[in-house]
Amino acid sequence: MKDKIAEKFLMVVAFSAILTLALISFFIFQQGLPLIFKAGLHNIFSTHWAPTRGHFGILSMIVGSIMVTAGALIIGVSFGLACTIFLSEFSSGTIQKTLKPIIELLAGIPSVVYGFMGIVILVPFVRTHFGGPGFSVLTASIILGIMILPTIVSISYDSLRAVPKTYREGSFALGATKWQTVVMLLIPAARSGIIAGIILGMGRAIGETMAVIMIAGNALKIPHSILDSVRTLTSTIALELGYATGDHRAALFACGSFLFIIIVILNIIAIRFKGKE
Amino acid sequence: MTFRVGPRTNQIIAYTALLIMTVITIFVLFFIIGFILKNGLGQVSLKFLTERTTDMGKAGGIFPSILGTLFVTLLAIIIAAPIGVGSAVYLVEYTKAGFVRRIISFGADCLNGVPSIIFGLFGFIFFVITLNFGWSVLSGGLTLAVMILPTIIRTSEEAIKTVPRAYREISYSLGGGKLDTILKVVLPTALPGILTGVILGIGRAIGETAAVIFTAGSSLGLPTSIFSSTRTLAVHFYILAREGISMPKAYATATVLIIIILLINFIAYRLVHRFIARYY
């Protein structure tokens, strides 16, 4: 009897995660979608953003988000995979045990601290060495690349480690070097997990807000070079939510709806890839 | 990939490149921590930690923000820990591989990938506006609870999974029921692993900005009830840095944040290793 009640109770509790997910989708869409229908896609996909006067163009922000995310991926993926391969294949057990938690610590550093480091170190650096205002696509990409690195490392590391030892031994027995084994055998074998890690990293980059606000400059135009200032979907929400009312607020929720849809799609793809292992 | 240079040379080049990139990554981490501590440690004093904030943050200490962070995080953990651990228990002990488990896992994974600004939007419209809790410790804590729930579910799930089958069988053979077995055998054994998840959740909650700034607000007053608006340390640091109110105070606040995060990660790491040492 007691066991039956406990089971029913725990079942209700266990559905809380999926239930909150549903609740989040409901409220974000309920606030955002009506405006998208009211304003029309033509209005939404323009570059004219004056939400208090009926112009809800979020195109430059979408372009901004895409540029910053692409830049973050270039840095996050190259450094992330380098760390993963170095840890998993080229270092001893002790080094792995020491370095892995250190790299994972990067994930624990609050995003405002990353943004702050961007302001005091990277923005002046980019301004003096590359030109432009310093608050730029480039700056945001570098900081975001560092921020998504631990996500990429921890997931792709697990999948590299999951490749059976016999694969490596077989390859070495055939006379292949470690690096040849990594490139020709291990990376293809761990492909699903690595892709899952990269997609989740991409989701983190698109969704990051506070660090981007602090370093991207937030100018409302489509950037022409990586040294131009840029504004993302997330920045717009966070910058304007504090004072927005009426249709303006609805427009911010419309940005949130776009973001939420992209994130859920990315998550589903990542979960699929992870499941393939 | 061409191998004209010979596989041995190629291997050496690759190894060097990987080594350099890994060293750069680790250097970045130590640089961030070192830079913040170097510039901020000198400003942190007992007075800074225990004084009220004055002049918008230009002067005084960070006591209200410490209190605000504590309340919001505590509330989030009180709500998320039981729900998260309960979900994990249900996933591992009551479901077989199949539809129900897949859908619960999907919920946790998906929630884990949702960016904090979306939690902020949700918390704002649901807790602050719809439920009319206003900008408050309550709204902030509830929003953070939702945000850290997947971390706690996932870590507890892993911890409960590693409890050896035999432990459960012994308990059953001694006449223990399922619930008794879970409460007296499984959960105590998995406790270090579960605590790790809770502690990592605390870490995420303390460092969070986007989700709390629109739910807990940014009031500098001392929070007196769960309906008081409050400003957490991360939000306070964000405002100090972004509005350029005071660099020394910003460094000092960042130092406090970094030290808390380092401590939390250290404790979580130790717990994981104690747990692993026991079962592998």
Coordinates of C-alpha atoms in Angstrom, one line a residue:
Chain A
M1 CA 0.0 0.0 0.0
K2 CA 2.7 2.4 1.1
D3 CA 4.8 1.4 -1.9
K4 CA 1.9 2.0 -4.3
I5 CA 1.3 5.5 -3.0
A6 CA 5.0 6.3 -3.2
E7 CA 5.2 5.1 -6.8
K8 CA 2.2 7.3 -7.8
F9 CA 3.7 10.3 -6.0
L10 CA 7.1 9.9 -7.5
M11 CA 5.6 9.5 -10.9
V12 CA 3.9 12.9 -10.6
V13 CA 7.2 14.4 -9.4
A14 CA 9.1 12.8 -12.2
F15 CA 6.9 14.4 -14.8
S16 CA 7.8 17.9 -13.4
A17 CA 10.7 18.4 -15.8
I18 CA 8.6 17.8 -18.9
L19 CA 5.7 19.7 -17.4
T20 CA 7.8 22.8 -16.7
L21 CA 9.2 22.5 -20.3
A22 CA 5.6 22.5 -21.5
L23 CA 4.7 25.5 -19.2
I24 CA 7.7 27.4 -20.5
S25 CA 6.7 26.8 -24.1
F26 CA 3.1 27.8 -23.4
F27 CA 3.9 31.1 -21.8
I28 CA 6.7 32.1 -24.2
F29 CA 4.5 31.3 -27.3
Q30 CA 1.3 32.7 -25.8
Q31 CA 3.1 36.0 -25.3
G32 CA 5.1 36.1 -28.5
L33 CA 3.2 34.3 -31.3
P34 CA 0.1 36.6 -31.5
L35 CA 2.4 39.5 -32.3
I36 CA 4.2 37.6 -35.0
F37 CA 0.8 36.9 -36.6
K38 CA -0.4 40.4 -36.1
A39 CA 2.7 42.1 -37.5
G40 CA 3.2 39.6 -40.2
L41 CA 6.5 37.9 -41.3
H42 CA 7.2 40.7 -43.7
N43 CA 7.5 43.1 -40.8
I44 CA 9.3 40.7 -38.5
F45 CA 12.0 39.8 -41.1
S46 CA 13.0 43.4 -41.8
T47 CA 15.8 45.3 -40.2
H48 CA 13.6 48.1 -38.9
W49 CA 13.3 47.7 -35.1
A50 CA 11.2 50.4 -33.5
P51 CA 8.8 48.3 -31.4
T52 CA 7.0 51.2 -29.9
R53 CA 6.1 52.5 -33.3
G54 CA 4.9 49.2 -34.8
H55 CA 8.2 48.1 -36.5
F56 CA 9.3 44.7 -35.2
G57 CA 12.1 43.8 -37.6
I58 CA 14.5 41.4 -36.0
L59 CA 16.6 40.5 -39.0
S60 CA 19.7 42.3 -37.9
M61 CA 19.5 40.5 -34.5
I62 CA 19.1 37.1 -36.2
V63 CA 22.1 37.8 -38.4
G64 CA 24.0 39.0 -35.3
S65 CA 23.2 35.8 -33.4
I66 CA 24.3 33.7 -36.3
M67 CA 27.6 35.6 -36.8
V68 CA 28.5 35.5 -33.2
T69 CA 27.6 31.8 -32.9
A70 CA 29.5 30.9 -36.0
G71 CA 32.6 32.7 -34.6
A72 CA 32.2 31.0 -31.2
L73 CA 32.0 27.6 -32.9
I74 CA 35.2 28.2 -34.9
I75 CA 37.1 28.9 -31.6
G76 CA 35.2 26.5 -29.3
V77 CA 35.3 23.5 -31.6
S78 CA 38.9 23.8 -32.6
F79 CA 40.2 24.4 -29.1
G80 CA 37.6 22.0 -27.6
L81 CA 38.5 19.1 -29.8
A82 CA 42.2 19.8 -29.4
C83 CA 41.8 19.6 -25.6
T84 CA 39.6 16.5 -25.9
I85 CA 42.0 14.6 -28.2
F86 CA 45.1 15.7 -26.1
L87 CA 43.4 14.6 -22.9
S88 CA 41.9 11.4 -24.1
E89 CA 44.7 10.1 -26.4
F90 CA 48.0 11.8 -25.7
S91 CA 48.1 12.1 -21.9
S92 CA 48.5 9.7 -19.0
G93 CA 45.8 8.9 -16.5
T94 CA 47.1 11.3 -13.9
I95 CA 47.2 14.2 -16.3
Q96 CA 43.7 13.4 -17.5
K97 CA 42.5 13.3 -13.9
T98 CA 44.1 16.7 -13.2
L99 CA 43.3 18.6 -16.4
K100 CA 39.7 17.5 -17.0
P101 CA 38.2 19.1 -13.9
I102 CA 40.3 22.2 -14.6
I103 CA 38.8 22.5 -18.0
E104 CA 35.3 21.8 -16.6
L105 CA 35.8 24.6 -14.2
L106 CA 35.6 26.9 -17.2
A107 CA 31.9 26.0 -17.2
G108 CA 31.5 27.1 -13.6
I109 CA 32.7 30.7 -14.1
P110 CA 29.6 32.9 -14.3
S111 CA 28.9 34.5 -17.7
V112 CA 29.1 38.0 -16.2
V113 CA 32.7 37.3 -15.3
Y114 CA 33.4 36.3 -18.9
G115 CA 31.7 39.5 -20.0
F116 CA 33.7 41.6 -17.6
M117 CA 37.0 40.0 -18.8
G118 CA 35.9 40.9 -22.3
I119 CA 35.4 44.5 -21.3
V120 CA 38.7 45.0 -19.4
I121 CA 41.0 42.8 -21.5
L122 CA 39.7 41.8 -24.9
V123 CA 37.8 44.9 -26.0
P124 CA 40.8 47.2 -25.6
F125 CA 43.0 44.6 -27.2
V126 CA 40.9 44.2 -30.3
R127 CA 40.5 48.0 -30.5
T128 CA 44.2 48.7 -30.5
H129 CA 45.4 45.8 -32.6
F130 CA 42.6 45.3 -35.1
G131 CA 40.8 48.6 -35.1
G132 CA 37.1 49.4 -34.7
P133 CA 35.2 50.0 -31.5
G134 CA 36.5 46.8 -29.8
F135 CA 32.9 45.9 -28.9
S136 CA 32.5 43.5 -31.9
V137 CA 31.6 40.2 -33.4
L138 CA 35.2 39.2 -33.0
T139 CA 35.3 39.9 -29.3
A140 CA 32.0 38.2 -28.6
S141 CA 33.1 35.2 -30.7
I142 CA 36.3 34.7 -28.7
I143 CA 34.6 35.0 -25.3
L144 CA 31.7 32.8 -26.4
G145 CA 34.1 30.3 -27.9
I146 CA 35.8 29.9 -24.5
M147 CA 32.4 29.6 -22.7
I148 CA 31.2 26.8 -24.9
L149 CA 34.5 24.9 -24.9
P150 CA 33.8 22.9 -21.7
T151 CA 30.4 21.6 -23.1
I152 CA 32.2 20.4 -26.2
V153 CA 35.0 18.8 -24.3
S154 CA 33.0 17.0 -21.7
I155 CA 30.6 15.4 -24.3
S156 CA 33.2 14.5 -26.9
Y157 CA 35.6 13.3 -24.3
D158 CA 33.1 10.7 -23.1
S159 CA 32.4 9.5 -26.6
L160 CA 36.1 9.2 -27.4
R161 CA 36.7 7.2 -24.2
A162 CA 33.7 5.0 -25.2
V163 CA 35.5 3.8 -28.3
P164 CA 36.7 0.2 -27.4
K165 CA 40.4 -0.2 -26.6
T166 CA 40.7 -3.0 -29.1
Y167 CA 40.2 -0.4 -31.9
R168 CA 43.2 1.4 -30.8
E169 CA 45.3 -1.7 -30.3
G170 CA 44.3 -3.0 -33.8
S171 CA 45.3 0.2 -35.4
F172 CA 48.7 0.3 -33.6
A173 CA 49.3 -3.3 -34.5
L174 CA 48.9 -2.4 -38.1
G175 CA 51.7 0.2 -37.7
A176 CA 49.6 3.3 -37.5
T177 CA 50.8 6.2 -35.4
K178 CA 48.6 7.6 -32.6
W179 CA 47.7 10.6 -34.7
Q180 CA 46.7 8.5 -37.7
T181 CA 44.6 6.4 -35.4
V182 CA 42.9 9.5 -34.0
V183 CA 42.1 10.9 -37.4
M184 CA 41.2 7.8 -39.3
L185 CA 39.6 5.7 -36.7
L186 CA 38.7 7.3 -33.4
I187 CA 37.1 10.5 -34.6
P188 CA 34.9 8.7 -37.1
A189 CA 34.0 6.1 -34.5
A190 CA 33.1 8.8 -31.9
R191 CA 31.5 11.0 -34.5
S192 CA 27.9 11.0 -33.1
G193 CA 29.1 12.1 -29.6
I194 CA 31.4 14.8 -31.0
I195 CA 28.6 16.2 -33.2
A196 CA 26.2 16.1 -30.2
G197 CA 28.7 18.1 -28.2
I198 CA 29.2 20.6 -30.9
I199 CA 25.4 21.1 -31.3
L200 CA 24.9 21.6 -27.6
G201 CA 27.8 24.1 -27.6
M202 CA 26.1 25.9 -30.5
G203 CA 22.9 26.1 -28.4
R204 CA 24.9 27.6 -25.5
A205 CA 26.4 30.2 -27.8
I206 CA 23.1 31.2 -29.3
G207 CA 21.4 31.4 -25.9
E208 CA 24.2 33.3 -24.0
T209 CA 23.1 36.7 -23.0
M210 CA 24.9 38.6 -20.3
A211 CA 28.4 38.1 -21.6
V212 CA 27.3 39.1 -25.1
I213 CA 25.5 42.3 -23.9
M214 CA 28.7 43.4 -22.2
I215 CA 31.1 43.0 -25.2
A216 CA 29.2 42.9 -28.5
G217 CA 28.3 46.6 -28.5
N218 CA 24.6 46.1 -29.2
A219 CA 24.4 48.3 -32.3
L220 CA 21.2 47.8 -34.2
K221 CA 22.5 47.1 -37.7
I222 CA 23.7 44.2 -39.8
P223 CA 27.5 44.1 -39.2
H224 CA 29.7 44.3 -42.3
S225 CA 32.9 43.1 -40.8
I226 CA 33.8 41.1 -37.7
L227 CA 35.1 44.3 -36.1
D228 CA 31.6 45.8 -36.2
S229 CA 29.4 46.1 -33.2
V230 CA 26.5 43.6 -33.2
R231 CA 23.3 42.9 -31.3
T232 CA 21.9 39.4 -30.8
L233 CA 18.3 38.2 -30.1
T234 CA 19.2 37.4 -26.5
S235 CA 20.8 40.9 -26.0
T236 CA 17.7 42.6 -27.2
I237 CA 15.5 40.7 -24.8
A238 CA 17.7 41.4 -21.8
L239 CA 18.3 45.1 -22.7
E240 CA 14.7 46.0 -23.2
L241 CA 12.6 43.7 -21.1
G242 CA 13.0 45.9 -18.0
Y243 CA 11.0 48.7 -19.4
A244 CA 9.0 47.2 -22.3
T245 CA 5.2 47.2 -22.3
G246 CA 2.4 46.2 -24.6
D247 CA 3.4 45.2 -28.1
H248 CA 7.1 46.0 -27.4
R249 CA 7.1 43.4 -24.6
A250 CA 5.2 41.0 -26.9
A251 CA 8.0 41.6 -29.5
L252 CA 10.6 40.6 -27.0
F253 CA 8.7 37.4 -26.3
A254 CA 8.5 36.9 -30.1
C255 CA 12.4 37.0 -30.1
G256 CA 12.2 34.5 -27.2
S257 CA 9.9 32.3 -29.2
F258 CA 12.4 32.2 -32.1
L259 CA 15.2 31.5 -29.8
F260 CA 13.2 28.8 -27.9
I261 CA 12.3 27.0 -31.2
I262 CA 15.9 27.1 -32.4
I263 CA 17.1 25.7 -29.0
V264 CA 14.6 22.9 -28.9
I265 CA 15.4 21.8 -32.4
L266 CA 19.1 21.8 -31.6
N267 CA 18.5 19.8 -28.5
I268 CA 16.4 17.3 -30.3
I269 CA 19.2 16.8 -32.9
A270 CA 21.8 16.5 -30.1
I271 CA 19.8 14.0 -28.2
R272 CA 19.3 12.0 -31.4
F273 CA 23.1 12.0 -32.0
K274 CA 23.9 11.1 -28.4
G275 CA 21.4 8.2 -28.6
K276 CA 23.2 6.8 -31.6
E277 CA 26.3 5.9 -29.6
Chain B
M1 CA 45.5 14.9 -45.0
T2 CA 48.7 14.2 -46.9
F3 CA 51.4 12.1 -45.4
R4 CA 54.3 13.3 -47.6
V5 CA 56.1 14.5 -44.5
G6 CA 55.9 11.0 -43.0
P7 CA 53.6 9.8 -40.4
R8 CA 56.1 10.1 -37.6
T9 CA 56.8 13.8 -38.3
N10 CA 53.1 14.4 -38.7
Q11 CA 52.4 12.9 -35.3
I12 CA 55.0 15.2 -33.7
I13 CA 53.4 18.2 -35.4
A14 CA 49.9 17.2 -34.4
Y15 CA 51.0 16.5 -30.8
T16 CA 52.7 19.9 -30.5
A17 CA 49.7 21.7 -31.9
L18 CA 47.3 19.8 -29.5
L19 CA 49.6 20.5 -26.6
I20 CA 49.8 24.2 -27.3
M21 CA 46.1 24.5 -27.7
T22 CA 45.4 22.7 -24.5
V23 CA 48.0 24.8 -22.6
I24 CA 46.4 28.0 -24.0
T25 CA 42.9 26.8 -22.8
I26 CA 44.2 26.1 -19.3
F27 CA 46.1 29.3 -19.3
V28 CA 42.9 31.2 -20.1
L29 CA 41.2 29.7 -17.0
F30 CA 44.1 30.5 -14.7
F31 CA 44.4 34.0 -16.2
I32 CA 40.7 34.8 -15.5
I33 CA 40.9 33.6 -11.9
G34 CA 44.3 35.2 -11.3
F35 CA 43.4 38.5 -12.9
I36 CA 40.2 38.8 -10.8
L37 CA 41.8 37.8 -7.6
K38 CA 44.8 40.0 -8.2
N39 CA 42.7 43.1 -8.7
G40 CA 40.0 42.3 -6.2
L41 CA 41.5 40.4 -3.2
G42 CA 42.9 43.6 -1.8
Q43 CA 39.5 45.3 -1.7
V44 CA 37.7 42.4 0.1
S45 CA 37.5 42.8 3.8
L46 CA 35.2 41.8 6.6
K47 CA 33.7 45.3 6.4
F48 CA 33.0 44.9 2.6
L49 CA 31.2 41.7 3.3
T50 CA 29.1 42.9 6.2
E51 CA 28.3 46.5 5.3
R52 CA 25.2 47.9 3.5
T53 CA 25.7 49.0 -0.1
T54 CA 25.6 52.8 -0.4
D55 CA 25.6 55.3 -3.2
M56 CA 24.4 52.8 -5.8
G57 CA 27.4 50.6 -5.2
K58 CA 30.1 53.2 -5.3
A59 CA 30.6 52.8 -1.6
G60 CA 29.9 50.5 1.2
G61 CA 29.8 46.7 1.1
I62 CA 27.8 43.9 -0.5
F63 CA 25.9 42.5 2.5
P64 CA 22.4 42.9 0.9
S65 CA 23.6 41.1 -2.2
I66 CA 25.1 38.3 -0.1
L67 CA 21.9 37.9 1.7
G68 CA 19.8 38.1 -1.5
T69 CA 22.0 35.4 -3.2
L70 CA 21.7 33.2 -0.1
F71 CA 17.9 33.5 0.1
V72 CA 17.3 33.0 -3.6
T73 CA 19.7 30.1 -3.9
L74 CA 18.3 28.4 -0.7
L75 CA 14.8 28.7 -2.0
A76 CA 15.8 27.2 -5.4
I77 CA 17.5 24.3 -3.7
I78 CA 14.7 23.6 -1.2
I79 CA 12.3 23.3 -4.2
A80 CA 14.6 21.7 -6.8
A81 CA 16.4 19.1 -4.7
P82 CA 13.5 17.0 -3.6
I83 CA 11.8 17.2 -7.0
G84 CA 15.1 16.4 -8.8
V85 CA 16.0 13.5 -6.5
G86 CA 12.4 12.2 -6.6
S87 CA 12.5 12.2 -10.4
A88 CA 15.8 10.4 -10.5
V89 CA 14.5 7.7 -8.1
Y90 CA 11.5 7.2 -10.3
L91 CA 13.6 7.0 -13.4
V92 CA 16.0 4.5 -12.1
E93 CA 13.9 2.4 -9.7
Y94 CA 10.4 2.4 -11.2
T95 CA 10.7 2.7 -15.0
K96 CA 12.0 0.2 -17.5
A97 CA 13.5 1.4 -20.7
G98 CA 10.6 2.6 -22.7
F99 CA 8.3 5.5 -23.5
V100 CA 7.9 6.9 -20.0
R101 CA 11.6 6.9 -19.3
R102 CA 12.3 8.4 -22.7
I103 CA 9.9 11.3 -22.3
I104 CA 11.1 12.1 -18.8
S105 CA 14.7 12.0 -19.9
F106 CA 13.9 14.1 -22.9
G107 CA 12.3 16.7 -20.6
A108 CA 15.4 16.9 -18.4
D109 CA 17.8 17.0 -21.4
C110 CA 15.8 19.7 -23.2
L111 CA 15.4 21.8 -20.0
N112 CA 19.1 21.5 -19.5
G113 CA 19.8 23.2 -22.9
V114 CA 17.3 26.0 -22.4
P115 CA 19.3 29.3 -22.2
S116 CA 18.9 31.3 -19.0
I117 CA 17.3 34.3 -20.7
I118 CA 14.4 32.0 -21.6
F119 CA 14.1 31.1 -18.0
G120 CA 14.2 34.8 -17.2
L121 CA 11.4 35.5 -19.7
F122 CA 9.3 32.6 -18.3
G123 CA 9.9 33.5 -14.7
F124 CA 9.0 37.2 -15.5
I125 CA 5.7 36.4 -17.2
F126 CA 4.7 33.5 -15.0
F127 CA 5.9 34.2 -11.5
V128 CA 6.3 37.9 -11.5
I129 CA 3.2 38.9 -13.6
T130 CA 0.7 36.0 -13.9
L131 CA 1.1 34.7 -10.3
N132 CA 1.7 38.3 -9.2
F133 CA 4.7 37.5 -7.0
G134 CA 6.4 40.7 -8.3
W135 CA 10.1 41.1 -8.4
S136 CA 10.9 39.0 -5.3
V137 CA 13.1 36.4 -3.7
L138 CA 10.1 34.0 -4.3
S139 CA 10.0 34.6 -8.1
G140 CA 13.8 34.5 -8.4
G141 CA 14.1 31.3 -6.3
L142 CA 11.3 29.5 -8.3
T143 CA 12.9 30.5 -11.6
L144 CA 16.3 29.2 -10.5
A145 CA 14.7 26.0 -9.2
V146 CA 13.3 25.3 -12.7
M147 CA 16.7 26.1 -14.1
I148 CA 18.8 23.8 -11.9
L149 CA 16.3 21.0 -11.9
P150 CA 17.8 19.1 -14.8
T151 CA 21.3 19.3 -13.3
I152 CA 20.0 17.7 -10.1
I153 CA 18.0 15.0 -11.9
R154 CA 20.9 14.0 -14.2
T155 CA 23.5 13.8 -11.4
S156 CA 21.2 12.0 -9.0
E157 CA 20.2 9.6 -11.7
E158 CA 23.9 8.7 -12.4
A159 CA 24.5 8.3 -8.6
I160 CA 21.5 6.1 -8.0
K161 CA 22.4 3.9 -11.1
T162 CA 25.9 3.1 -9.6
V163 CA 24.4 1.7 -6.4
P164 CA 25.1 -2.1 -6.8
R165 CA 22.1 -4.3 -7.6
A166 CA 23.2 -6.6 -4.7
Y167 CA 22.5 -3.9 -2.1
R168 CA 18.8 -3.8 -3.2
E169 CA 18.6 -7.6 -3.3
I170 CA 19.9 -8.0 0.2
S171 CA 17.4 -5.5 1.4
Y172 CA 14.5 -7.3 -0.3
S173 CA 15.7 -10.6 1.0
L174 CA 15.6 -9.2 4.6
G175 CA 12.0 -8.4 4.0
G176 CA 12.4 -4.7 3.1
G177 CA 9.7 -3.2 0.8
K178 CA 10.6 -1.1 -2.2
L179 CA 10.2 2.2 -0.5
D180 CA 12.1 1.1 2.5
T181 CA 14.9 -0.1 0.3
I182 CA 15.0 3.2 -1.5
L183 CA 15.0 5.3 1.6
K184 CA 17.3 3.2 3.8
V185 CA 19.6 1.6 1.3
V186 CA 19.7 3.3 -2.1
L187 CA 19.5 6.9 -1.2
P188 CA 22.1 6.8 1.7
T189 CA 24.5 5.0 -0.6
A190 CA 24.0 7.4 -3.4
L191 CA 24.2 10.4 -1.2
P192 CA 27.6 11.8 -2.1
G193 CA 26.7 11.6 -5.8
I194 CA 23.3 13.3 -5.2
L195 CA 25.0 16.0 -3.1
T196 CA 27.4 16.7 -6.0
G197 CA 24.4 17.4 -8.2
V198 CA 22.9 19.7 -5.6
I199 CA 26.2 21.5 -5.1
L200 CA 26.7 22.0 -8.8
G201 CA 23.1 23.3 -8.9
I202 CA 24.0 25.8 -6.2
G203 CA 27.0 26.9 -8.2
R204 CA 24.8 27.5 -11.3
A205 CA 22.3 29.4 -9.2
I206 CA 24.9 31.7 -7.6
G207 CA 26.5 32.6 -10.9
E208 CA 23.3 33.2 -12.8
T209 CA 22.3 36.7 -13.9
A210 CA 19.8 36.7 -16.9
A211 CA 17.3 34.5 -15.1
V212 CA 17.3 36.4 -11.8
I213 CA 17.6 40.0 -12.9
F214 CA 14.0 39.9 -14.3
T215 CA 12.5 37.8 -11.5
A216 CA 14.2 38.9 -8.3
G217 CA 14.9 42.4 -9.5
S218 CA 17.8 44.6 -8.5
S219 CA 16.8 46.3 -5.2
L220 CA 19.6 47.1 -2.9
G221 CA 17.5 46.9 0.2
L222 CA 17.9 44.1 2.7
P223 CA 15.4 41.3 1.9
T224 CA 13.1 40.9 4.8
S225 CA 10.6 38.4 3.4
I226 CA 10.2 36.2 0.3
F227 CA 8.3 39.0 -1.3
S228 CA 11.1 41.5 -1.1
S229 CA 12.9 42.4 -4.3
T230 CA 16.6 41.7 -4.0
R231 CA 19.8 41.9 -6.0
T232 CA 22.1 38.9 -6.1
L233 CA 25.8 39.1 -6.2
A234 CA 26.0 38.3 -9.9
V235 CA 23.4 40.9 -10.8
H236 CA 25.2 43.4 -8.5
F237 CA 28.5 42.7 -10.2
Y238 CA 26.8 43.0 -13.7
I239 CA 25.4 46.4 -12.8
L240 CA 28.6 47.7 -11.3
A241 CA 30.6 46.6 -14.3
R242 CA 28.2 47.5 -17.1
E243 CA 27.2 50.9 -15.8
G244 CA 30.8 51.6 -14.8
I245 CA 29.7 52.5 -11.3
S246 CA 32.9 51.5 -9.5
M247 CA 35.7 49.3 -10.9
P248 CA 37.3 48.6 -7.5
K249 CA 33.9 47.4 -6.1
A250 CA 33.3 45.4 -9.3
Y251 CA 36.6 43.6 -8.9
A252 CA 35.9 43.0 -5.2
T253 CA 32.4 41.6 -5.9
A254 CA 33.8 39.4 -8.7
T255 CA 36.5 38.1 -6.3
V256 CA 33.8 37.0 -3.8
L257 CA 31.9 35.3 -6.7
I258 CA 34.9 33.5 -8.0
I259 CA 36.0 32.3 -4.5
I260 CA 32.5 30.9 -3.9
I261 CA 32.5 29.2 -7.3
L262 CA 35.9 27.7 -6.8
L263 CA 34.9 26.4 -3.3
I264 CA 31.8 24.9 -4.7
N265 CA 33.5 23.1 -7.5
F266 CA 36.2 21.9 -5.2
I267 CA 33.7 20.4 -2.8
A268 CA 31.8 18.8 -5.7
Y269 CA 35.0 17.4 -7.1
R270 CA 36.0 15.9 -3.7
L271 CA 32.6 14.3 -3.3
V272 CA 32.6 12.7 -6.7
H273 CA 36.0 11.2 -6.0
R274 CA 35.0 9.9 -2.6
F275 CA 32.0 8.3 -4.4
I276 CA 34.0 6.9 -7.2
A277 CA 36.7 5.5 -4.9
R278 CA 34.0 3.6 -3.0
Y279 CA 32.3 1.9 -6.0
Y280 CA 34.9 1.3 -8.7

